[in-house]
């Protein structure tokens, strides 16, 4: 049986590993995403904060 702590740890690990798989540095990614959420990022646009969407958006900025 998983404890609430184990579940939280697994979620964080999954998000970090997914960021790495999408060539996104985990610490700056998590910092930026958490800041956006705290500052009122709309729930209807939460998919924009997923690592694969974040990577695509930041690749476009790097090219510009």
PDB file of C-alpha atoms in Angstrom:
ATOM      1  CA  UNK A   1       0.000   0.000   0.000  1.00  0.00           C
ATOM      2  CA  UNK A   2       1.308   3.414  -0.915  1.00  0.00           C
ATOM      3  CA  UNK A   3       1.309   6.152   1.661  1.00  0.00           C
ATOM      4  CA  UNK A   4       0.363   9.738   0.783  1.00  0.00           C
ATOM      5  CA  UNK A   5       4.051  10.652   1.015  1.00  0.00           C
ATOM      6  CA  UNK A   6       4.998   7.904  -1.445  1.00  0.00           C
ATOM      7  CA  UNK A   7       2.304   9.055  -3.853  1.00  0.00           C
ATOM      8  CA  UNK A   8       3.576  12.671  -3.733  1.00  0.00           C
ATOM      9  CA  UNK A   9       7.159  11.496  -4.234  1.00  0.00           C
ATOM     10  CA  UNK A  10       6.165   9.346  -7.202  1.00  0.00           C
ATOM     11  CA  UNK A  11       4.296  12.244  -8.814  1.00  0.00           C
ATOM     12  CA  UNK A  12       7.265  14.572  -8.409  1.00  0.00           C
ATOM     13  CA  UNK A  13       9.670  11.940  -9.751  1.00  0.00           C
ATOM     14  CA  UNK A  14       7.439  11.319 -12.742  1.00  0.00           C
ATOM     15  CA  UNK A  15       7.273  15.027 -13.555  1.00  0.00           C
ATOM     16  CA  UNK A  16      11.049  15.406 -13.216  1.00  0.00           C
ATOM     17  CA  UNK A  17      11.759  12.393 -15.432  1.00  0.00           C
ATOM     18  CA  UNK A  18       9.237  13.569 -18.027  1.00  0.00           C
ATOM     19  CA  UNK A  19      10.953  16.957 -18.091  1.00  0.00           C
ATOM     20  CA  UNK A  20      14.302  15.261 -18.684  1.00  0.00           C
ATOM     21  CA  UNK A  21      12.848  13.142 -21.495  1.00  0.00           C
ATOM     22  CA  UNK A  22      11.689  16.364 -23.149  1.00  0.00           C
ATOM     23  CA  UNK A  23      15.135  18.002 -22.784  1.00  0.00           C
ATOM     24  CA  UNK A  24      13.846  20.413 -20.140  1.00  0.00           C
ATOM     25  CA  UNK A  25      15.992  21.216 -17.098  1.00  0.00           C
ATOM     26  CA  UNK A  26      13.835  20.082 -14.147  1.00  0.00           C
ATOM     27  CA  UNK A  27      14.662  22.755 -11.557  1.00  0.00           C
ATOM     28  CA  UNK A  28      14.060  25.858 -13.722  1.00  0.00           C
ATOM     29  CA  UNK A  29      11.006  24.150 -15.227  1.00  0.00           C
ATOM     30  CA  UNK A  30       9.448  23.361 -11.852  1.00  0.00           C
ATOM     31  CA  UNK A  31      10.269  26.818 -10.533  1.00  0.00           C
ATOM     32  CA  UNK A  32       8.665  28.513 -13.535  1.00  0.00           C
ATOM     33  CA  UNK A  33       5.596  26.262 -13.536  1.00  0.00           C
ATOM     34  CA  UNK A  34       4.970  26.618  -9.807  1.00  0.00           C
ATOM     35  CA  UNK A  35       5.353  30.397 -10.085  1.00  0.00           C
ATOM     36  CA  UNK A  36       2.816  30.479 -12.914  1.00  0.00           C
ATOM     37  CA  UNK A  37       0.355  28.363 -10.915  1.00  0.00           C
ATOM     38  CA  UNK A  38       0.735  30.558  -7.809  1.00  0.00           C
ATOM     39  CA  UNK A  39       0.235  33.663  -9.960  1.00  0.00           C
ATOM     40  CA  UNK A  40      -3.084  32.366 -11.261  1.00  0.00           C
ATOM     41  CA  UNK A  41      -2.387  30.377 -14.415  1.00  0.00           C
ATOM     42  CA  UNK A  42      -5.855  29.304 -15.660  1.00  0.00           C
ATOM     43  CA  UNK A  43      -6.848  25.704 -14.948  1.00  0.00           C
ATOM     44  CA  UNK A  44      -8.282  25.521 -18.453  1.00  0.00           C
ATOM     45  CA  UNK A  45      -4.739  25.976 -19.824  1.00  0.00           C
ATOM     46  CA  UNK A  46      -2.923  23.588 -17.490  1.00  0.00           C
ATOM     47  CA  UNK A  47      -1.797  21.463 -20.456  1.00  0.00           C
ATOM     48  CA  UNK A  48       0.419  24.390 -21.494  1.00  0.00           C
ATOM     49  CA  UNK A  49       2.538  23.703 -18.409  1.00  0.00           C
ATOM     50  CA  UNK A  50       3.256  20.056 -19.196  1.00  0.00           C
ATOM     51  CA  UNK A  51       6.930  19.360 -19.972  1.00  0.00           C
ATOM     52  CA  UNK A  52       6.358  18.596 -23.668  1.00  0.00           C
ATOM     53  CA  UNK A  53       4.391  21.820 -24.204  1.00  0.00           C
ATOM     54  CA  UNK A  54       6.878  23.792 -22.125  1.00  0.00           C
ATOM     55  CA  UNK A  55       9.765  22.446 -24.224  1.00  0.00           C
ATOM     56  CA  UNK A  56       8.055  23.349 -27.500  1.00  0.00           C
ATOM     57  CA  UNK A  57       7.235  26.873 -26.301  1.00  0.00           C
ATOM     58  CA  UNK A  58      10.789  27.520 -25.103  1.00  0.00           C
ATOM     59  CA  UNK A  59      12.303  26.132 -28.316  1.00  0.00           C
ATOM     60  CA  UNK A  60      10.311  28.735 -30.240  1.00  0.00           C
ATOM     61  CA  UNK A  61      11.640  31.513 -27.991  1.00  0.00           C
ATOM     62  CA  UNK A  62      15.222  30.294 -28.470  1.00  0.00           C
ATOM     63  CA  UNK A  63      14.850  30.429 -32.258  1.00  0.00           C
ATOM     64  CA  UNK A  64      13.349  33.932 -32.265  1.00  0.00           C
TER      65      UNK A  64
END
